[in-house]
XYZ file of C-alpha atoms in Angstrom:
449
model
C 101.430 118.589 124.487
C 98.360 116.345 124.206
C 100.280 113.166 124.994
C 103.913 112.099 125.240
C 105.454 111.309 121.829
C 102.509 113.001 120.107
C 103.229 112.955 116.333
C 106.840 112.088 117.246
C 107.604 109.218 114.853
C 106.005 111.119 111.994
C 108.104 114.227 112.605
C 111.464 112.452 112.868
C 110.857 110.208 109.841
C 109.797 113.099 107.625
C 112.764 115.114 108.902
C 114.973 112.197 107.844
C 114.173 112.939 104.200
C 114.267 116.723 104.560
C 110.524 117.378 104.989
C 108.694 119.346 107.676
C 105.026 118.226 107.907
C 104.130 120.872 110.514
C 104.363 123.943 108.267
C 101.284 125.843 107.122
C 102.623 126.877 103.712
C 102.900 123.947 101.235
C 105.827 125.667 99.526
C 107.899 125.306 102.717
C 107.286 121.576 103.199
C 110.672 120.601 101.681
C 113.017 121.929 104.346
C 116.222 120.398 102.926
C 115.933 120.078 99.135
C 119.404 118.564 98.721
C 118.630 115.735 101.144
C 115.116 115.136 99.807
C 115.859 115.111 96.087
C 119.381 113.684 96.447
C 118.052 110.547 98.129
C 115.253 110.355 95.571
C 117.702 110.474 92.647
C 120.098 107.915 94.154
C 117.213 105.525 94.868
C 115.876 105.962 91.341
C 119.335 105.242 89.916
C 119.669 102.108 92.037
C 116.210 100.970 90.948
C 117.200 101.364 87.276
C 120.366 99.270 87.561
C 118.476 96.586 89.512
C 115.816 96.496 86.783
C 118.556 96.203 84.152
C 120.086 93.298 86.056
C 116.708 91.538 86.249
C 116.119 91.951 82.519
C 119.640 90.738 81.756
C 119.256 87.624 83.950
C 115.572 86.954 83.422
C 116.185 83.216 82.948
C 118.212 82.904 86.148
C 115.356 82.393 88.564
C 117.236 82.482 91.871
C 119.258 85.559 91.003
C 116.245 87.537 89.791
C 114.017 86.852 92.799
C 116.770 88.003 95.159
C 116.728 91.414 93.465
C 112.963 91.921 93.627
C 112.407 93.058 97.252
C 114.515 96.210 97.132
C 113.358 97.133 93.622
C 109.666 96.771 94.536
C 110.046 98.774 97.718
C 112.105 101.423 95.889
C 109.364 101.823 93.275
C 106.723 102.136 95.963
C 108.752 104.587 98.052
C 109.376 106.833 95.058
C 105.694 106.610 94.165
C 104.557 107.443 97.714
C 106.915 110.404 97.996
C 105.751 111.699 94.605
C 102.129 111.436 95.736
C 102.950 113.215 99.004
C 104.720 116.085 97.251
C 101.971 116.452 94.649
C 99.225 116.432 97.322
C 101.159 118.277 100.007
C 98.619 121.106 100.151
C 95.715 118.772 101.005
C 97.832 116.669 103.376
C 99.160 119.662 105.326
C 95.663 121.124 105.567
C 94.322 117.846 106.937
C 97.157 117.653 109.488
C 96.536 121.219 110.683
C 92.753 120.708 110.876
C 93.147 117.621 113.051
C 95.665 119.417 115.262
C 93.194 122.258 115.786
C 90.332 119.878 116.590
C 92.489 118.111 119.168
C 93.444 121.401 120.804
C 89.811 122.562 120.952
C 88.574 119.381 122.653
C 86.934 119.728 126.078
C 88.533 118.223 129.157
C 86.393 115.066 129.115
C 86.849 114.773 125.333
C 90.602 115.200 125.660
C 90.720 111.793 127.352
C 89.510 110.208 124.103
C 92.118 112.083 122.054
C 94.884 111.048 124.447
C 93.833 107.403 124.372
C 93.854 107.206 120.574
C 97.159 109.058 120.231
C 98.768 106.897 122.921
C 97.765 103.802 120.959
C 99.065 105.397 117.772
C 102.422 106.205 119.383
C 102.712 102.626 120.667
C 101.984 101.011 117.276
C 104.161 103.521 115.408
C 107.110 102.818 117.719
C 106.795 99.062 117.167
C 106.597 99.553 113.406
C 109.535 101.960 113.549
C 111.736 99.451 115.385
C 110.862 96.545 113.064
C 111.476 98.565 109.899
C 114.676 100.019 111.364
C 115.956 96.522 112.167
C 115.010 95.299 108.684
C 116.640 98.236 106.930
C 119.800 97.986 109.014
C 120.161 94.272 108.393
C 119.435 94.790 104.684
C 122.766 96.457 103.989
C 124.970 95.047 106.770
C 124.173 91.335 106.412
C 126.717 90.966 103.527
C 129.363 92.485 105.804
C 128.446 90.080 108.605
C 128.594 87.175 106.182
C 131.944 88.358 104.783
C 133.362 88.777 108.274
C 132.156 85.304 109.223
C 133.799 83.761 106.135
C 137.022 85.689 106.776
C 137.206 84.508 110.407
C 136.436 80.871 109.584
C 138.402 80.441 106.338
C 140.683 83.462 106.075
C 139.228 84.428 102.671
C 137.992 87.921 101.854
C 134.531 87.650 100.263
C 132.866 90.839 99.015
C 129.156 90.155 98.510
C 126.828 92.919 97.384
C 123.685 93.440 99.473
C 121.449 93.539 96.396
C 122.380 92.289 92.964
C 122.351 94.954 90.258
C 124.249 95.947 87.127
C 127.049 97.860 88.836
C 129.070 99.217 85.914
C 132.270 99.594 87.912
C 134.658 97.065 89.362
C 133.637 96.281 92.949
C 135.983 93.360 93.593
C 138.303 95.679 95.527
C 137.616 97.729 98.646
C 137.220 101.059 96.832
C 134.610 99.841 94.343
C 132.818 97.790 96.977
C 132.587 100.859 99.233
C 130.587 102.656 96.526
C 128.264 99.648 96.209
C 127.830 99.569 99.979
C 127.106 103.311 100.111
C 124.522 103.049 97.321
C 122.750 100.163 99.067
C 122.847 102.075 102.348
C 121.255 105.182 100.807
C 118.546 103.154 99.067
C 117.736 101.119 102.177
C 117.637 104.289 104.257
C 115.315 106.064 101.823
C 112.976 103.088 101.414
C 112.649 102.567 105.173
C 112.306 106.244 106.022
C 109.666 107.003 103.383
C 107.672 103.894 104.284
C 107.765 104.838 107.964
C 106.798 108.448 107.278
C 103.849 107.782 104.960
C 102.527 104.704 106.779
C 102.693 106.168 110.290
C 101.126 109.393 109.020
C 98.237 107.269 107.749
C 97.779 105.631 111.157
C 97.892 109.054 112.832
C 95.194 110.339 110.485
C 92.976 107.341 111.179
C 93.436 107.442 114.955
C 92.523 111.107 115.189
C 89.512 110.763 112.887
C 88.393 107.867 115.074
C 88.772 110.180 118.067
C 86.386 112.649 116.395
C 83.781 109.915 115.877
C 84.113 108.930 119.542
C 83.810 112.564 120.661
C 80.643 112.826 118.580
C 79.164 109.752 120.271
C 80.177 111.145 123.662
C 78.274 114.367 122.941
C 75.191 112.430 121.874
C 75.430 110.470 125.130
C 75.463 113.674 127.187
C 72.410 115.060 125.369
C 70.576 111.741 125.678
C 71.379 111.602 129.387
C 69.743 114.989 129.955
C 66.746 114.085 127.783
C 66.225 110.786 129.569
C 66.574 112.505 132.955
C 63.822 114.970 132.051
C 61.693 112.124 130.698
C 61.971 110.208 133.985
C 60.744 113.331 135.833
C 57.801 113.722 133.469
C 59.212 116.884 131.878
C 60.824 115.334 128.833
C 60.548 116.615 125.234
C 57.514 114.386 124.600
C 55.511 115.218 127.745
C 52.629 117.684 127.991
C 54.372 119.546 130.849
C 57.448 120.287 128.754
C 57.706 124.087 128.602
C 60.750 124.496 126.370
C 60.172 122.287 123.297
C 63.439 123.394 121.658
C 65.725 123.052 124.673
C 67.928 120.371 123.067
C 67.495 121.416 119.453
C 70.658 123.490 119.258
C 72.960 120.881 120.938
C 71.632 118.194 118.560
C 72.126 120.483 115.555
C 75.725 121.135 116.679
C 76.258 117.360 116.886
C 74.894 116.945 113.357
C 77.288 119.639 112.129
C 80.163 117.917 113.921
C 79.136 114.629 112.321
C 79.283 116.203 108.865
C 82.709 117.678 109.626
C 84.041 114.286 110.773
C 82.655 112.547 107.683
C 84.341 115.199 105.551
C 87.663 114.480 107.302
C 87.297 110.767 106.524
C 86.524 111.538 102.887
C 89.537 113.849 102.633
C 91.734 111.076 104.008
C 90.293 108.768 101.371
C 91.126 111.266 98.635
C 94.684 111.769 99.907
C 95.541 108.068 100.203
C 93.724 106.663 97.163
C 97.026 105.900 95.422
C 98.988 104.688 98.417
C 100.665 101.312 98.420
C 99.853 98.500 100.824
C 102.473 95.853 100.260
C 104.742 94.270 97.702
C 107.050 91.343 98.231
C 108.682 88.739 96.015
C 111.798 86.807 96.937
C 113.369 83.388 97.060
C 113.387 81.562 100.376
C 114.975 78.185 99.798
C 118.202 77.398 97.994
C 120.973 74.925 98.751
C 123.507 77.714 99.299
C 121.205 79.833 101.449
C 122.964 81.435 104.424
C 121.479 82.039 107.852
C 122.147 85.782 107.455
C 119.989 85.950 104.329
C 117.293 83.918 106.078
C 117.199 86.359 109.010
C 116.945 89.285 106.593
C 114.048 87.640 104.705
C 112.193 86.922 107.952
C 112.592 90.537 109.091
C 111.524 91.783 105.678
C 108.434 89.569 105.658
C 107.513 90.701 109.183
C 107.818 94.382 108.261
C 105.722 94.047 105.105
C 103.056 91.960 106.863
C 102.813 94.610 109.590
C 102.629 97.266 106.898
C 99.671 95.473 105.316
C 97.939 95.035 108.676
C 98.315 98.748 109.513
C 96.368 99.773 106.435
C 93.729 97.042 106.631
C 93.107 97.260 110.388
C 92.783 101.040 110.365
C 90.544 100.925 107.308
C 88.297 98.471 109.159
C 88.222 100.707 112.241
C 87.073 103.742 110.265
C 84.310 101.639 108.764
C 83.168 100.244 112.121
C 83.456 103.472 114.111
C 81.460 105.499 111.582
C 78.618 102.964 111.774
C 78.666 102.907 115.587
C 77.267 106.454 115.586
C 73.843 105.173 114.505
C 73.902 102.482 117.204
C 74.851 105.051 119.838
C 72.036 107.412 118.830
C 69.446 104.647 118.852
C 70.466 103.108 122.179
C 71.147 106.344 124.099
C 67.811 108.124 123.648
C 64.511 107.040 125.178
C 62.512 107.164 121.943
C 59.188 106.428 123.639
C 59.283 109.811 125.407
C 60.757 111.891 122.562
C 58.569 114.362 120.708
C 58.138 114.182 116.939
C 60.420 117.184 116.218
C 63.283 115.487 118.097
C 62.671 112.154 116.396
C 62.764 113.801 112.975
C 65.926 115.698 113.839
C 67.745 112.626 115.177
C 66.625 110.587 112.190
C 69.066 112.505 109.956
C 72.334 111.452 111.662
C 70.814 108.039 112.414
C 70.250 107.314 108.719
C 73.510 108.895 107.545
C 75.608 106.912 110.021
C 74.325 103.663 108.521
C 76.441 104.413 105.449
C 80.010 103.685 106.599
C 83.085 105.724 105.812
C 85.813 103.599 104.303
C 88.915 103.623 102.175
C 87.820 102.348 98.815
C 89.454 101.306 95.585
C 88.192 100.165 92.209
C 87.974 96.471 93.039
C 88.117 96.339 96.851
C 87.842 98.158 100.140
C 90.721 98.455 102.581
C 89.554 96.448 105.569
C 90.320 93.206 107.384
C 88.709 91.138 104.626
C 91.430 92.430 102.293
C 94.067 91.401 104.834
C 92.499 87.953 105.050
C 92.530 87.737 101.263
C 96.222 88.650 101.161
C 97.097 86.045 103.783
C 95.013 83.415 101.962
C 96.869 84.194 98.730
C 100.099 83.690 100.643
C 98.839 80.318 101.891
C 97.818 79.241 98.385
C 101.208 80.268 97.054
C 102.911 78.338 99.848
C 100.871 75.257 98.929
C 101.969 75.615 95.300
C 105.569 75.969 96.437
C 105.361 72.766 98.466
C 103.643 70.833 95.679
C 106.034 71.937 92.923
C 109.257 72.101 95.004
C 109.682 75.659 93.788
C 111.559 78.398 95.623
C 109.236 81.330 95.096
C 107.526 82.905 98.077
C 105.698 86.196 97.958
C 102.757 88.469 98.484
C 101.033 89.967 95.474
C 101.466 93.746 95.240
C 98.228 95.549 96.106
C 97.386 99.138 95.300
C 94.621 101.364 96.625
C 93.594 103.091 93.412
C 90.378 105.016 92.978
C 88.679 106.110 89.759
C 85.839 108.601 89.812
C 82.362 107.395 88.877
C 82.361 109.339 85.624
C 85.785 108.097 84.560
C 85.777 106.288 81.230
C 88.609 104.058 82.428
C 86.294 102.325 84.907
C 83.807 101.505 82.143
C 86.641 100.278 79.925
C 87.967 98.004 82.689
C 84.517 96.543 83.335
C 84.005 95.885 79.616
C 87.411 94.276 79.341
C 86.630 92.106 82.361
C 83.278 91.077 80.816
C 84.953 90.263 77.507
C 87.565 88.132 79.238
C 84.833 86.306 81.151
C 82.939 85.628 77.909
C 86.079 84.351 76.215
C 86.849 82.140 79.202
C 83.341 80.724 79.309
C 82.879 80.038 75.611
C 86.305 78.818 74.602
C 86.044 75.291 76.134
C 82.576 74.793 74.605
C 83.847 75.762 71.169
C 86.808 73.407 71.442
C 84.473 70.586 72.458
C 82.163 71.187 69.500
C 85.092 71.208 67.098
C 86.337 67.949 68.571
C 82.933 66.284 68.185
C 82.599 67.496 64.580
C 86.072 66.167 63.779
C 85.192 62.752 65.241
C 81.980 62.571 63.191
C 83.851 63.351 59.979
C 86.419 60.671 60.725
C 83.676 58.057 61.343
C 81.975 58.924 58.045
C 85.278 58.574 56.184
C 85.861 55.130 57.695
C 82.349 53.995 56.694
C 82.896 55.107 53.108
C 86.165 53.170 52.973
C-alpha cells in the first residue's frame, strides 16, 4: 500500500451504490445491479413527485423553496451517475493508469506520491464526515422535531422530511414509514454519489499533481548534474566536454514524461466536462422556522460550499502546477554554461509548460476565480435579501460543460449572446427617441390650437 487509507473513501462510497471502480473490464463495474439501479429508480421517482409538488404549489413561495435542495441534488446525482456509467471505460482506464504510475515511482519519487495521497485522504475524510452528517440529519430531523413536540406537548406530529406529492395517506404510522423510507433512500443515494464522484475527482487531481512534481524532481536531478559538471569546467557548453550527448537521453525521457502527464490532465478534463459543481436554493427565514431545520440548512450549506471549493481549488492547483514546470526548468539549469543543443532541447518543455492545463467550460474555467465569483454572487443575493426582506437564500447552479471548437452550438450561443447585447443596448435609445418625437408632436398640436 502506498499510504494508509489510499483510495479508501472512493472505494467504500462506490461500493455503497454497488460499483467497483478497481476492475479492469468496464462491463464488470456494476457489481450489484439491484442496488445500483434500484437506488437510481427510487431517487428518480422521488424527484418526480417533488417536481410535481413544486409545480402544484408554485405560488406558495415558502413551501416551494423548502423542496428545492433535495430535488436539485437528486437531479445532479442522477446526472453524475449517468455520466460515470456512460464514461466508465475512460474513467477506469485513467484510474488504472494512475495506479500503475504510482507503483512504478522510484523511492525518492514515492515520497511525493505519498504526500499528495495523504492530503487527499485527509480532505476526503473531512468531506465524507460533513456530507454524512448532512445526509443523516436530512431525514432524521423531522423525527427529532416530532419527538421534541411529543415530549413537550404530548401531541404526535408527523412531519415529512421533504415536501412532495405523496399519493398515499401518511398521517398514520404505516404511511409515514413509507415516506420516511423514501426520504432515507434518496438522501443516502444523493450523499453517496456526491461523495463517490467528488472524491474521485480530488484523487485524480492529486495524483496528476504528483506526476507534475515528479517531473520537476527529475529535471532538478539532471540540472544538478549539469551544473556540477559546469562548475568543474566539464559542462555541456565547455570545450573540454567529451560526451556532448551525456544528458540528452534523460532530458528526452523527461519530455516524454511531460507529454504523458499533460495527456492525463487532458483526459481528466474530458471525463469531468459535464460534472456538477454546486446547486442550492432554499428558504432560511420564516416565523415558524425550527432550530432543527436551521441546523440542517447550515450543514447543507457547509457541504455544498465545500463541494464547490473542492472543484475550484483542485482546478486552480492543476493550472498552477503545470505552469511551475517552466519555472523549474529555467531556474534549475545554468543556462550560461549550456551548449546550444541542450538549450534547444530544453526550450521545448519550457515553452509548452507556459500553456497551463486546466478544467475548462464554455464560459469559464474551474479555478479559484470561479469560487470567488460564486461567493460574490452569494453576497449580492444576501444583500438583496436584506434590502427586500425576502426569505430566499441560495447559490446559483454551475455546470462544467464543454463544447468542441467545431460545434455549431458554440457559434449559435455566441450569436444569441451578441443579439441579446444589441437588443439591450439599442432598446433604451429607441424608447427615448420615440418619447422625444411624441413630445414634439404634442407641442405642435398645442401651437395649432
